[in-house]
PDB file of C-alpha atoms in Angstrom:
ATOM      1  CA  MET Y   1     -59.793 167.982  86.092  1.00  0.00           C
ATOM      2  CA  THR Y   2     -58.132 171.206  84.970  1.00  0.00           C
ATOM      3  CA  ASP Y   3     -59.407 173.105  81.946  1.00  0.00           C
ATOM      4  CA  THR Y   4     -56.217 172.479  79.983  1.00  0.00           C
ATOM      5  CA  ARG Y   5     -56.434 168.730  80.611  1.00  0.00           C
ATOM      6  CA  LEU Y   6     -59.971 168.707  79.242  1.00  0.00           C
ATOM      7  CA  ALA Y   7     -58.750 170.440  76.096  1.00  0.00           C
ATOM      8  CA  ALA Y   8     -55.838 168.007  75.773  1.00  0.00           C
ATOM      9  CA  GLN Y   9     -58.239 165.067  76.052  1.00  0.00           C
ATOM     10  CA  ALA Y  10     -60.304 166.425  73.170  1.00  0.00           C
ATOM     11  CA  VAL Y  11     -57.213 166.511  70.937  1.00  0.00           C
ATOM     12  CA  ALA Y  12     -56.257 163.001  72.083  1.00  0.00           C
ATOM     13  CA  GLU Y  13     -59.621 161.703  70.907  1.00  0.00           C
ATOM     14  CA  VAL Y  14     -59.253 163.320  67.469  1.00  0.00           C
ATOM     15  CA  LYS Y  15     -55.766 161.804  67.168  1.00  0.00           C
ATOM     16  CA  LYS Y  16     -57.419 158.376  67.106  1.00  0.00           C
ATOM     17  CA  VAL Y  17     -58.417 159.059  63.496  1.00  0.00           C
ATOM     18  CA  ILE Y  18     -55.992 161.812  62.385  1.00  0.00           C
ATOM     19  CA  VAL Y  19     -52.411 160.537  62.524  1.00  0.00           C
ATOM     20  CA  GLY Y  20     -49.245 162.633  62.522  1.00  0.00           C
ATOM     21  CA  LYS Y  21     -50.928 166.042  62.303  1.00  0.00           C
ATOM     22  CA  ASP Y  22     -50.730 167.103  65.941  1.00  0.00           C
ATOM     23  CA  ALA Y  23     -49.750 170.727  65.183  1.00  0.00           C
ATOM     24  CA  VAL Y  24     -52.797 171.192  62.934  1.00  0.00           C
ATOM     25  CA  LEU Y  25     -55.134 169.644  65.531  1.00  0.00           C
ATOM     26  CA  ILE Y  26     -53.802 171.978  68.227  1.00  0.00           C
ATOM     27  CA  LYS Y  27     -54.391 175.001  65.985  1.00  0.00           C
ATOM     28  CA  VAL Y  28     -57.956 173.892  65.258  1.00  0.00           C
ATOM     29  CA  LEU Y  29     -58.536 173.608  68.993  1.00  0.00           C
ATOM     30  CA  LEU Y  30     -57.035 177.077  69.502  1.00  0.00           C
ATOM     31  CA  ALA Y  31     -59.566 178.555  67.068  1.00  0.00           C
ATOM     32  CA  VAL Y  32     -62.398 176.666  68.794  1.00  0.00           C
ATOM     33  CA  LEU Y  33     -61.345 178.033  72.194  1.00  0.00           C
ATOM     34  CA  ALA Y  34     -60.922 181.542  70.776  1.00  0.00           C
ATOM     35  CA  GLY Y  35     -64.387 181.479  69.186  1.00  0.00           C
ATOM     36  CA  GLY Y  36     -63.087 181.688  65.602  1.00  0.00           C
ATOM     37  CA  HIS Y  37     -63.713 179.927  62.293  1.00  0.00           C
ATOM     38  CA  ILE Y  38     -61.221 177.855  60.298  1.00  0.00           C
ATOM     39  CA  LEU Y  39     -60.387 177.599  56.604  1.00  0.00           C
ATOM     40  CA  LEU Y  40     -58.675 174.384  55.502  1.00  0.00           C
ATOM     41  CA  GLU Y  41     -57.035 174.735  52.106  1.00  0.00           C
ATOM     42  CA  ASP Y  42     -56.045 171.323  50.823  1.00  0.00           C
ATOM     43  CA  ILE Y  43     -56.439 168.706  48.139  1.00  0.00           C
ATOM     44  CA  PRO Y  44     -59.241 166.101  48.536  1.00  0.00           C
ATOM     45  CA  GLY Y  45     -58.655 162.990  50.588  1.00  0.00           C
ATOM     46  CA  VAL Y  46     -56.261 164.158  53.314  1.00  0.00           C
ATOM     47  CA  GLY Y  47     -58.765 163.961  56.186  1.00  0.00           C
ATOM     48  CA  LYS Y  48     -60.496 167.351  56.371  1.00  0.00           C
ATOM     49  CA  THR Y  49     -64.014 165.943  56.759  1.00  0.00           C
ATOM     50  CA  THR Y  50     -62.842 163.201  59.121  1.00  0.00           C
ATOM     51  CA  MET Y  51     -61.128 165.766  61.320  1.00  0.00           C
ATOM     52  CA  ALA Y  52     -64.229 167.968  61.495  1.00  0.00           C
ATOM     53  CA  LEU Y  53     -66.419 164.983  62.387  1.00  0.00           C
ATOM     54  CA  ALA Y  54     -63.950 163.824  65.027  1.00  0.00           C
ATOM     55  CA  PHE Y  55     -63.892 167.259  66.681  1.00  0.00           C
ATOM     56  CA  SER Y  56     -67.699 167.374  66.660  1.00  0.00           C
ATOM     57  CA  ARG Y  57     -67.774 164.026  68.482  1.00  0.00           C
ATOM     58  CA  ALA Y  58     -65.034 164.876  70.998  1.00  0.00           C
ATOM     59  CA  LEU Y  59     -66.583 168.265  71.800  1.00  0.00           C
ATOM     60  CA  GLY Y  60     -70.189 167.056  71.821  1.00  0.00           C
ATOM     61  CA  LEU Y  61     -71.208 169.410  69.020  1.00  0.00           C
ATOM     62  CA  ARG Y  62     -74.181 168.909  66.709  1.00  0.00           C
ATOM     63  CA  TYR Y  63     -72.712 168.560  63.240  1.00  0.00           C
ATOM     64  CA  GLY Y  64     -73.927 169.878  59.902  1.00  0.00           C
ATOM     65  CA  ARG Y  65     -72.356 169.598  56.475  1.00  0.00           C
ATOM     66  CA  VAL Y  66     -72.987 170.894  52.959  1.00  0.00           C
ATOM     67  CA  GLN Y  67     -71.010 169.780  49.914  1.00  0.00           C
ATOM     68  CA  PHE Y  68     -70.967 173.042  47.981  1.00  0.00           C
ATOM     69  CA  THR Y  69     -71.728 173.186  44.276  1.00  0.00           C
ATOM     70  CA  PRO Y  70     -72.994 176.111  42.171  1.00  0.00           C
ATOM     71  CA  ASP Y  71     -76.598 174.917  42.582  1.00  0.00           C
ATOM     72  CA  VAL Y  72     -76.582 175.086  46.416  1.00  0.00           C
ATOM     73  CA  MET Y  73     -79.028 177.833  47.346  1.00  0.00           C
ATOM     74  CA  PRO Y  74     -78.864 180.254  50.311  1.00  0.00           C
ATOM     75  CA  SER Y  75     -82.061 178.669  51.662  1.00  0.00           C
ATOM     76  CA  ASP Y  76     -80.226 175.325  51.899  1.00  0.00           C
ATOM     77  CA  LEU Y  77     -78.087 176.991  54.558  1.00  0.00           C
ATOM     78  CA  THR Y  78     -80.453 179.420  56.253  1.00  0.00           C
ATOM     79  CA  GLY Y  79     -83.718 177.471  55.996  1.00  0.00           C
ATOM     80  CA  PHE Y  80     -87.018 178.741  54.647  1.00  0.00           C
ATOM     81  CA  SER Y  81     -90.583 179.568  55.634  1.00  0.00           C
ATOM     82  CA  MET Y  82     -93.552 177.508  54.545  1.00  0.00           C
ATOM     83  CA  VAL Y  83     -97.261 177.633  55.276  1.00  0.00           C
ATOM     84  CA  ASN Y  84     -98.604 175.222  57.869  1.00  0.00           C
ATOM     85  CA  ARG Y  85    -101.764 173.845  56.269  1.00  0.00           C
ATOM     86  CA  GLU Y  86    -103.467 173.400  59.633  1.00  0.00           C
ATOM     87  CA  THR Y  87    -102.828 176.861  61.041  1.00  0.00           C
ATOM     88  CA  GLY Y  88    -102.417 178.808  57.813  1.00  0.00           C
ATOM     89  CA  LYS Y  89     -99.352 180.524  59.278  1.00  0.00           C
ATOM     90  CA  LEU Y  90     -95.794 180.670  58.036  1.00  0.00           C
ATOM     91  CA  GLU Y  91     -93.440 178.371  59.952  1.00  0.00           C
ATOM     92  CA  TYR Y  92     -89.668 178.454  59.857  1.00  0.00           C
ATOM     93  CA  GLN Y  93     -87.906 175.303  58.652  1.00  0.00           C
ATOM     94  CA  PRO Y  94     -84.273 175.352  59.833  1.00  0.00           C
ATOM     95  CA  GLY Y  95     -81.436 174.980  57.321  1.00  0.00           C
ATOM     96  CA  ALA Y  96     -78.070 173.250  57.540  1.00  0.00           C
ATOM     97  CA  LEU Y  97     -76.461 176.150  59.448  1.00  0.00           C
ATOM     98  CA  LEU Y  98     -78.587 175.557  62.527  1.00  0.00           C
ATOM     99  CA  CYS Y  99     -75.966 173.377  64.207  1.00  0.00           C
ATOM    100  CA  ASN Y 100     -72.867 173.794  66.381  1.00  0.00           C
ATOM    101  CA  LEU Y 101     -70.149 172.744  63.966  1.00  0.00           C
ATOM    102  CA  PHE Y 102     -70.803 173.393  60.283  1.00  0.00           C
ATOM    103  CA  LEU Y 103     -68.517 171.906  57.643  1.00  0.00           C
ATOM    104  CA  ALA Y 104     -68.618 173.982  54.457  1.00  0.00           C
ATOM    105  CA  ASP Y 105     -67.042 171.500  52.075  1.00  0.00           C
ATOM    106  CA  GLU Y 106     -65.388 173.037  48.989  1.00  0.00           C
ATOM    107  CA  LEU Y 107     -66.778 176.462  49.785  1.00  0.00           C
ATOM    108  CA  ASN Y 108     -65.054 177.996  46.777  1.00  0.00           C
ATOM    109  CA  ARG Y 109     -67.504 176.153  44.484  1.00  0.00           C
ATOM    110  CA  ALA Y 110     -70.452 178.132  45.902  1.00  0.00           C
ATOM    111  CA  THR Y 111     -72.047 181.207  44.342  1.00  0.00           C
ATOM    112  CA  SER Y 112     -71.538 184.638  45.893  1.00  0.00           C
ATOM    113  CA  ARG Y 113     -75.166 184.712  47.150  1.00  0.00           C
ATOM    114  CA  THR Y 114     -74.720 181.428  48.984  1.00  0.00           C
ATOM    115  CA  GLN Y 115     -71.402 182.553  50.454  1.00  0.00           C
ATOM    116  CA  SER Y 116     -73.106 185.715  51.719  1.00  0.00           C
ATOM    117  CA  ALA Y 117     -75.648 183.620  53.621  1.00  0.00           C
ATOM    118  CA  LEU Y 118     -72.800 181.818  55.362  1.00  0.00           C
ATOM    119  CA  LEU Y 119     -71.064 185.130  56.037  1.00  0.00           C
ATOM    120  CA  GLU Y 120     -73.968 186.409  58.154  1.00  0.00           C
ATOM    121  CA  ALA Y 121     -73.920 183.311  60.351  1.00  0.00           C
ATOM    122  CA  MET Y 122     -70.149 183.521  60.808  1.00  0.00           C
ATOM    123  CA  GLU Y 123     -70.066 187.226  61.646  1.00  0.00           C
ATOM    124  CA  GLU Y 124     -73.370 187.837  63.420  1.00  0.00           C
ATOM    125  CA  GLY Y 125     -74.301 184.408  64.787  1.00  0.00           C
ATOM    126  CA  GLN Y 126     -77.667 184.429  63.052  1.00  0.00           C
ATOM    127  CA  VAL Y 127     -79.467 183.759  59.778  1.00  0.00           C
ATOM    128  CA  THR Y 128     -82.210 185.903  58.291  1.00  0.00           C
ATOM    129  CA  VAL Y 129     -85.219 184.424  56.481  1.00  0.00           C
ATOM    130  CA  ASP Y 130     -88.110 186.557  55.228  1.00  0.00           C
ATOM    131  CA  GLY Y 131     -86.889 189.483  57.321  1.00  0.00           C
ATOM    132  CA  VAL Y 132     -86.801 187.459  60.557  1.00  0.00           C
ATOM    133  CA  SER Y 133     -83.491 186.699  62.273  1.00  0.00           C
ATOM    134  CA  HIS Y 134     -82.867 183.275  63.795  1.00  0.00           C
ATOM    135  CA  PRO Y 135     -79.836 182.793  66.070  1.00  0.00           C
ATOM    136  CA  VAL Y 136     -77.560 179.844  65.386  1.00  0.00           C
ATOM    137  CA  PRO Y 137     -76.949 177.489  68.333  1.00  0.00           C
ATOM    138  CA  GLN Y 138     -74.046 178.283  70.629  1.00  0.00           C
ATOM    139  CA  PRO Y 139     -71.262 177.369  70.529  1.00  0.00           C
ATOM    140  CA  PHE Y 140     -71.066 177.809  66.739  1.00  0.00           C
ATOM    141  CA  LEU Y 141     -68.052 177.022  64.575  1.00  0.00           C
ATOM    142  CA  VAL Y 142     -67.486 176.898  60.812  1.00  0.00           C
ATOM    143  CA  ILE Y 143     -64.781 174.714  59.319  1.00  0.00           C
ATOM    144  CA  ALA Y 144     -64.636 175.464  55.607  1.00  0.00           C
ATOM    145  CA  THR Y 145     -62.552 173.634  53.048  1.00  0.00           C
ATOM    146  CA  GLN Y 146     -61.200 175.160  49.877  1.00  0.00           C
ATOM    147  CA  ASN Y 147     -59.592 173.464  46.909  1.00  0.00           C
ATOM    148  CA  PRO Y 148     -56.215 174.807  45.824  1.00  0.00           C
ATOM    149  CA  VAL Y 149     -56.367 177.620  43.311  1.00  0.00           C
ATOM    150  CA  GLY Y 150     -56.761 176.229  39.804  1.00  0.00           C
ATOM    151  CA  ALA Y 151     -58.844 173.186  40.779  1.00  0.00           C
ATOM    152  CA  SER Y 152     -61.629 172.562  38.281  1.00  0.00           C
ATOM    153  CA  GLY Y 153     -64.874 174.449  38.929  1.00  0.00           C
ATOM    154  CA  THR Y 154     -63.530 176.641  41.734  1.00  0.00           C
ATOM    155  CA  GLN Y 155     -63.084 180.365  42.267  1.00  0.00           C
ATOM    156  CA  LEU Y 156     -61.195 182.422  44.797  1.00  0.00           C
ATOM    157  CA  LEU Y 157     -63.109 183.326  47.938  1.00  0.00           C
ATOM    158  CA  PRO Y 158     -63.712 187.092  48.187  1.00  0.00           C
ATOM    159  CA  ASP Y 159     -61.563 189.135  50.559  1.00  0.00           C
ATOM    160  CA  SER Y 160     -64.518 189.792  52.857  1.00  0.00           C
ATOM    161  CA  GLN Y 161     -65.050 186.042  53.293  1.00  0.00           C
ATOM    162  CA  MET Y 162     -61.363 185.299  53.886  1.00  0.00           C
ATOM    163  CA  ASP Y 163     -61.240 187.986  56.574  1.00  0.00           C
ATOM    164  CA  ARG Y 164     -63.900 186.135  58.598  1.00  0.00           C
ATOM    165  CA  PHE Y 165     -61.721 183.073  59.117  1.00  0.00           C
ATOM    166  CA  MET Y 166     -59.552 183.259  62.212  1.00  0.00           C
ATOM    167  CA  LEU Y 167     -57.028 180.730  60.875  1.00  0.00           C
ATOM    168  CA  ARG Y 168     -56.165 179.255  57.510  1.00  0.00           C
ATOM    169  CA  LEU Y 169     -54.535 175.834  57.848  1.00  0.00           C
ATOM    170  CA  THR Y 170     -53.263 173.041  55.617  1.00  0.00           C
ATOM    171  CA  ILE Y 171     -53.240 169.378  56.630  1.00  0.00           C
ATOM    172  CA  GLY Y 172     -51.002 168.149  53.794  1.00  0.00           C
ATOM    173  CA  TYR Y 173     -49.949 164.648  52.858  1.00  0.00           C
ATOM    174  CA  PRO Y 174     -49.071 162.274  55.713  1.00  0.00           C
ATOM    175  CA  GLN Y 175     -45.561 161.010  56.253  1.00  0.00           C
ATOM    176  CA  PRO Y 176     -45.108 157.383  55.076  1.00  0.00           C
ATOM    177  CA  GLN Y 177     -44.965 156.027  58.635  1.00  0.00           C
ATOM    178  CA  ASP Y 178     -48.130 157.936  59.545  1.00  0.00           C
ATOM    179  CA  GLU Y 179     -49.945 156.662  56.467  1.00  0.00           C
ATOM    180  CA  LEU Y 180     -48.925 153.123  57.405  1.00  0.00           C
ATOM    181  CA  GLU Y 181     -50.268 153.624  60.938  1.00  0.00           C
ATOM    182  CA  LEU Y 182     -53.508 154.972  59.452  1.00  0.00           C
ATOM    183  CA  LEU Y 183     -53.891 151.771  57.414  1.00  0.00           C
ATOM    184  CA  ARG Y 184     -53.257 149.648  60.516  1.00  0.00           C
ATOM    185  CA  ARG Y 185     -55.875 151.518  62.541  1.00  0.00           C
ATOM    186  CA  LYS Y 186     -58.413 151.343  59.734  1.00  0.00           C
ATOM    187  CA  GLY Y 187     -57.991 147.581  59.640  1.00  0.00           C
ATOM    188  CA  HIS Y 188     -58.633 147.292  63.395  1.00  0.00           C
ATOM    189  CA  GLY Y 189     -61.821 149.317  63.656  1.00  0.00           C
ATOM    190  CA  GLY Y 190     -60.079 152.584  64.544  1.00  0.00           C
ATOM    191  CA  GLY Y 191     -62.648 154.782  62.815  1.00  0.00           C
ATOM    192  CA  LEU Y 192     -64.842 157.642  63.976  1.00  0.00           C
ATOM    193  CA  ALA Y 193     -66.839 155.312  66.216  1.00  0.00           C
ATOM    194  CA  SER Y 194     -63.786 155.118  68.499  1.00  0.00           C
ATOM    195  CA  VAL Y 195     -63.864 158.876  69.218  1.00  0.00           C
ATOM    196  CA  ARG Y 196     -65.470 159.614  72.599  1.00  0.00           C
ATOM    197  CA  GLN Y 197     -67.130 162.814  73.763  1.00  0.00           C
ATOM    198  CA  VAL Y 198     -65.017 164.442  76.468  1.00  0.00           C
ATOM    199  CA  LEU Y 199     -66.608 167.910  76.681  1.00  0.00           C
ATOM    200  CA  SER Y 200     -70.182 169.132  76.965  1.00  0.00           C
ATOM    201  CA  HIS Y 201     -71.531 172.398  75.526  1.00  0.00           C
ATOM    202  CA  GLU Y 202     -71.227 173.894  79.000  1.00  0.00           C
ATOM    203  CA  ASP Y 203     -67.606 172.747  79.292  1.00  0.00           C
ATOM    204  CA  LEU Y 204     -66.687 174.320  75.962  1.00  0.00           C
ATOM    205  CA  LEU Y 205     -68.432 177.605  76.747  1.00  0.00           C
ATOM    206  CA  ALA Y 206     -66.654 177.669  80.132  1.00  0.00           C
ATOM    207  CA  LEU Y 207     -63.303 177.099  78.394  1.00  0.00           C
ATOM    208  CA  ARG Y 208     -64.039 179.991  76.034  1.00  0.00           C
ATOM    209  CA  GLU Y 209     -64.828 182.234  78.997  1.00  0.00           C
ATOM    210  CA  ALA Y 210     -61.561 181.238  80.672  1.00  0.00           C
ATOM    211  CA  VAL Y 211     -59.627 182.022  77.491  1.00  0.00           C
ATOM    212  CA  ALA Y 212     -61.307 185.422  77.182  1.00  0.00           C
ATOM    213  CA  GLU Y 213     -60.039 186.274  80.688  1.00  0.00           C
ATOM    214  CA  ILE Y 214     -56.368 185.736  79.789  1.00  0.00           C
ATOM    215  CA  HIS Y 215     -54.493 189.008  80.387  1.00  0.00           C
ATOM    216  CA  ILE Y 216     -52.638 190.849  77.634  1.00  0.00           C
ATOM    217  CA  ASP Y 217     -50.257 193.589  78.761  1.00  0.00           C
ATOM    218  CA  ASP Y 218     -50.400 196.903  76.905  1.00  0.00           C
ATOM    219  CA  GLU Y 219     -46.860 196.347  75.569  1.00  0.00           C
ATOM    220  CA  VAL Y 220     -47.956 193.064  73.987  1.00  0.00           C
ATOM    221  CA  LEU Y 221     -51.092 194.676  72.582  1.00  0.00           C
ATOM    222  CA  ASP Y 222     -48.880 197.361  71.063  1.00  0.00           C
ATOM    223  CA  TYR Y 223     -46.690 194.609  69.551  1.00  0.00           C
ATOM    224  CA  MET Y 224     -49.760 193.086  67.866  1.00  0.00           C
ATOM    225  CA  VAL Y 225     -50.770 196.468  66.472  1.00  0.00           C
ATOM    226  CA  ARG Y 226     -47.266 197.085  65.133  1.00  0.00           C
ATOM    227  CA  LEU Y 227     -47.098 193.645  63.507  1.00  0.00           C
ATOM    228  CA  VAL Y 228     -50.435 193.980  61.734  1.00  0.00           C
ATOM    229  CA  GLY Y 229     -49.726 197.637  60.959  1.00  0.00           C
ATOM    230  CA  ALA Y 230     -46.504 196.638  59.206  1.00  0.00           C
ATOM    231  CA  THR Y 231     -48.528 194.596  56.698  1.00  0.00           C
ATOM    232  CA  ARG Y 232     -50.284 197.794  55.576  1.00  0.00           C
ATOM    233  CA  SER Y 233     -47.091 199.468  54.378  1.00  0.00           C
ATOM    234  CA  HIS Y 234     -44.996 196.509  53.243  1.00  0.00           C
ATOM    235  CA  PRO Y 235     -43.753 196.850  49.640  1.00  0.00           C
ATOM    236  CA  ARG Y 236     -44.671 193.238  48.805  1.00  0.00           C
ATOM    237  CA  LEU Y 237     -48.306 193.811  49.777  1.00  0.00           C
ATOM    238  CA  LEU Y 238     -51.125 195.656  48.061  1.00  0.00           C
ATOM    239  CA  GLN Y 239     -53.468 195.243  51.036  1.00  0.00           C
ATOM    240  CA  GLY Y 240     -52.577 194.560  54.647  1.00  0.00           C
ATOM    241  CA  GLY Y 241     -54.453 193.144  57.602  1.00  0.00           C
ATOM    242  CA  SER Y 242     -57.637 194.800  58.837  1.00  0.00           C
ATOM    243  CA  PRO Y 243     -58.441 195.605  62.480  1.00  0.00           C
ATOM    244  CA  ARG Y 244     -60.356 192.300  62.444  1.00  0.00           C
ATOM    245  CA  ALA Y 245     -56.984 190.603  61.910  1.00  0.00           C
ATOM    246  CA  THR Y 246     -55.603 192.291  65.040  1.00  0.00           C
ATOM    247  CA  LEU Y 247     -58.642 191.235  67.077  1.00  0.00           C
ATOM    248  CA  ALA Y 248     -58.281 187.659  65.833  1.00  0.00           C
ATOM    249  CA  LEU Y 249     -54.577 187.661  66.675  1.00  0.00           C
ATOM    250  CA  ALA Y 250     -55.341 188.783  70.226  1.00  0.00           C
ATOM    251  CA  ALA Y 251     -58.042 186.126  70.669  1.00  0.00           C
ATOM    252  CA  VAL Y 252     -55.973 183.221  69.385  1.00  0.00           C
ATOM    253  CA  SER Y 253     -52.897 184.398  71.325  1.00  0.00           C
ATOM    254  CA  ARG Y 254     -54.994 184.204  74.491  1.00  0.00           C
ATOM    255  CA  ALA Y 255     -55.968 180.631  73.583  1.00  0.00           C
ATOM    256  CA  TYR Y 256     -52.307 179.775  72.919  1.00  0.00           C
ATOM    257  CA  ALA Y 257     -51.295 181.101  76.341  1.00  0.00           C
ATOM    258  CA  PHE Y 258     -54.167 179.196  77.957  1.00  0.00           C
ATOM    259  CA  LEU Y 259     -53.033 175.870  76.471  1.00  0.00           C
ATOM    260  CA  HIS Y 260     -49.566 176.600  77.824  1.00  0.00           C
ATOM    261  CA  ASP Y 261     -50.948 177.002  81.356  1.00  0.00           C
ATOM    262  CA  ARG Y 262     -50.449 180.752  81.569  1.00  0.00           C
ATOM    263  CA  ASP Y 263     -52.976 183.416  82.492  1.00  0.00           C
ATOM    264  CA  TYR Y 264     -51.147 186.076  80.467  1.00  0.00           C
ATOM    265  CA  VAL Y 265     -49.913 186.428  76.878  1.00  0.00           C
ATOM    266  CA  VAL Y 266     -46.210 186.770  76.026  1.00  0.00           C
ATOM    267  CA  PRO Y 267     -44.735 187.948  72.702  1.00  0.00           C
ATOM    268  CA  ASP Y 268     -43.814 184.374  71.726  1.00  0.00           C
ATOM    269  CA  ASP Y 269     -47.524 183.487  71.783  1.00  0.00           C
ATOM    270  CA  VAL Y 270     -48.191 186.269  69.288  1.00  0.00           C
ATOM    271  CA  ARG Y 271     -45.296 185.239  67.065  1.00  0.00           C
ATOM    272  CA  ALA Y 272     -46.436 181.609  67.098  1.00  0.00           C
ATOM    273  CA  MET Y 273     -49.894 182.485  65.750  1.00  0.00           C
ATOM    274  CA  PHE Y 274     -49.151 185.503  63.519  1.00  0.00           C
ATOM    275  CA  ARG Y 275     -48.629 183.581  60.256  1.00  0.00           C
ATOM    276  CA  ASP Y 276     -51.757 181.422  60.407  1.00  0.00           C
ATOM    277  CA  THR Y 277     -53.898 184.337  61.558  1.00  0.00           C
ATOM    278  CA  VAL Y 278     -52.787 187.058  59.155  1.00  0.00           C
ATOM    279  CA  THR Y 279     -51.319 185.668  55.913  1.00  0.00           C
ATOM    280  CA  HIS Y 280     -54.628 184.687  54.265  1.00  0.00           C
ATOM    281  CA  ARG Y 281     -55.988 188.209  54.794  1.00  0.00           C
ATOM    282  CA  LEU Y 282     -53.249 189.849  52.725  1.00  0.00           C
ATOM    283  CA  ILE Y 283     -53.208 190.719  49.012  1.00  0.00           C
ATOM    284  CA  PRO Y 284     -49.813 190.650  47.270  1.00  0.00           C
ATOM    285  CA  ALA Y 285     -48.674 193.570  45.152  1.00  0.00           C
ATOM    286  CA  ALA Y 286     -47.473 191.039  42.577  1.00  0.00           C
ATOM    287  CA  GLY Y 287     -47.265 187.267  42.377  1.00  0.00           C
ATOM    288  CA  GLY Y 288     -49.195 184.881  44.606  1.00  0.00           C
ATOM    289  CA  MET Y 289     -49.570 183.847  48.225  1.00  0.00           C
ATOM    290  CA  ALA Y 290     -45.861 183.064  48.434  1.00  0.00           C
ATOM    291  CA  GLU Y 291     -45.297 186.814  48.382  1.00  0.00           C
ATOM    292  CA  CYS Y 292     -47.646 187.247  51.345  1.00  0.00           C
ATOM    293  CA  ALA Y 293     -45.854 184.497  53.264  1.00  0.00           C
ATOM    294  CA  ALA Y 294     -42.482 186.101  52.514  1.00  0.00           C
ATOM    295  CA  ALA Y 295     -43.746 189.488  53.706  1.00  0.00           C
ATOM    296  CA  VAL Y 296     -45.014 187.986  56.956  1.00  0.00           C
ATOM    297  CA  GLY Y 297     -41.625 186.379  57.556  1.00  0.00           C
ATOM    298  CA  GLU Y 298     -39.870 189.683  57.008  1.00  0.00           C
ATOM    299  CA  ILE Y 299     -42.262 191.499  59.339  1.00  0.00           C
ATOM    300  CA  LEU Y 300     -41.699 188.964  62.122  1.00  0.00           C
ATOM    301  CA  ALA Y 301     -37.944 189.418  61.715  1.00  0.00           C
ATOM    302  CA  GLN Y 302     -38.021 193.226  61.573  1.00  0.00           C
ATOM    303  CA  VAL Y 303     -40.652 194.306  64.120  1.00  0.00           C
ATOM    304  CA  PRO Y 304     -39.042 194.253  67.573  1.00  0.00           C
ATOM    305  CA  ALA Y 305     -40.876 192.382  70.319  1.00  0.00           C
ATOM    306  CA  PRO Y 306     -41.193 193.910  73.776  1.00  0.00           C
ATOM    307  CA  LYS Y 307     -39.166 192.499  76.627  1.00  0.00           C
ATOM    308  CA  ILE Y 308     -41.651 191.380  79.263  1.00  0.00           C
ATOM    309  CA  ARG Y 309     -40.161 191.628  82.720  1.00  0.00           C
TER     310      ARG Y 309
END
């Protein structure tokens, strides 16, 4: 079986429980293949947790979840050391982050200290307890959910945290016909138990290696740099994308090309992923995120793409 067919099978399994959101599922898979983390910004009840659980089953990933509130402590995520009464020595007790797929539910309810603990795992692939670093299992993926701005008891995630997410996605309400199909499936036992594992850890790591080998021509790399660079001087924006944004755009563009059965990236791959990769990293000069989205649209229209021969 080809690598792309394996990836397609994983999405097919998740579609057993998530109806009518194929584009979102593909983008989640792209981030998984590119080795990135995902921020889902949505209202409660649209399937964020179900989707994360379904991907963990289809990809054979050990799943961890924390429902964030202000009283969640960093040690709940990282673990802690305690004295073994028999040996008299400190022993490490793993926290919730020691898994393959970690769902950070309503992350914007957490304190800054707790968010910092998650940040280390996302960026460095490790947690630190009592001065000792413990690597998280590989592969490692964070899917965080965030309530819309203005929801009770929430606060905006800091810029440094937002910059660590490869993609920000929204599931949104289902279409009426999709909601009807969801009700039918629920009544016929079409829950998470129906989702089969189609990939092993080794399969997923091999897919990531294959994605990392996808070629990007210098002209396309230059196009990425010009796109992200344009966010740094756009009049609608106070702060543009960082070099981390450009690196993320390159990684997810490789994954996009891979899923389209190409071993090289074309400008259309970059254009397809630019919005979801960059918009959440921007700070508007005035107004809200709509200004950032408008700026991204203008940049895509104004920055010329190279003609690949």
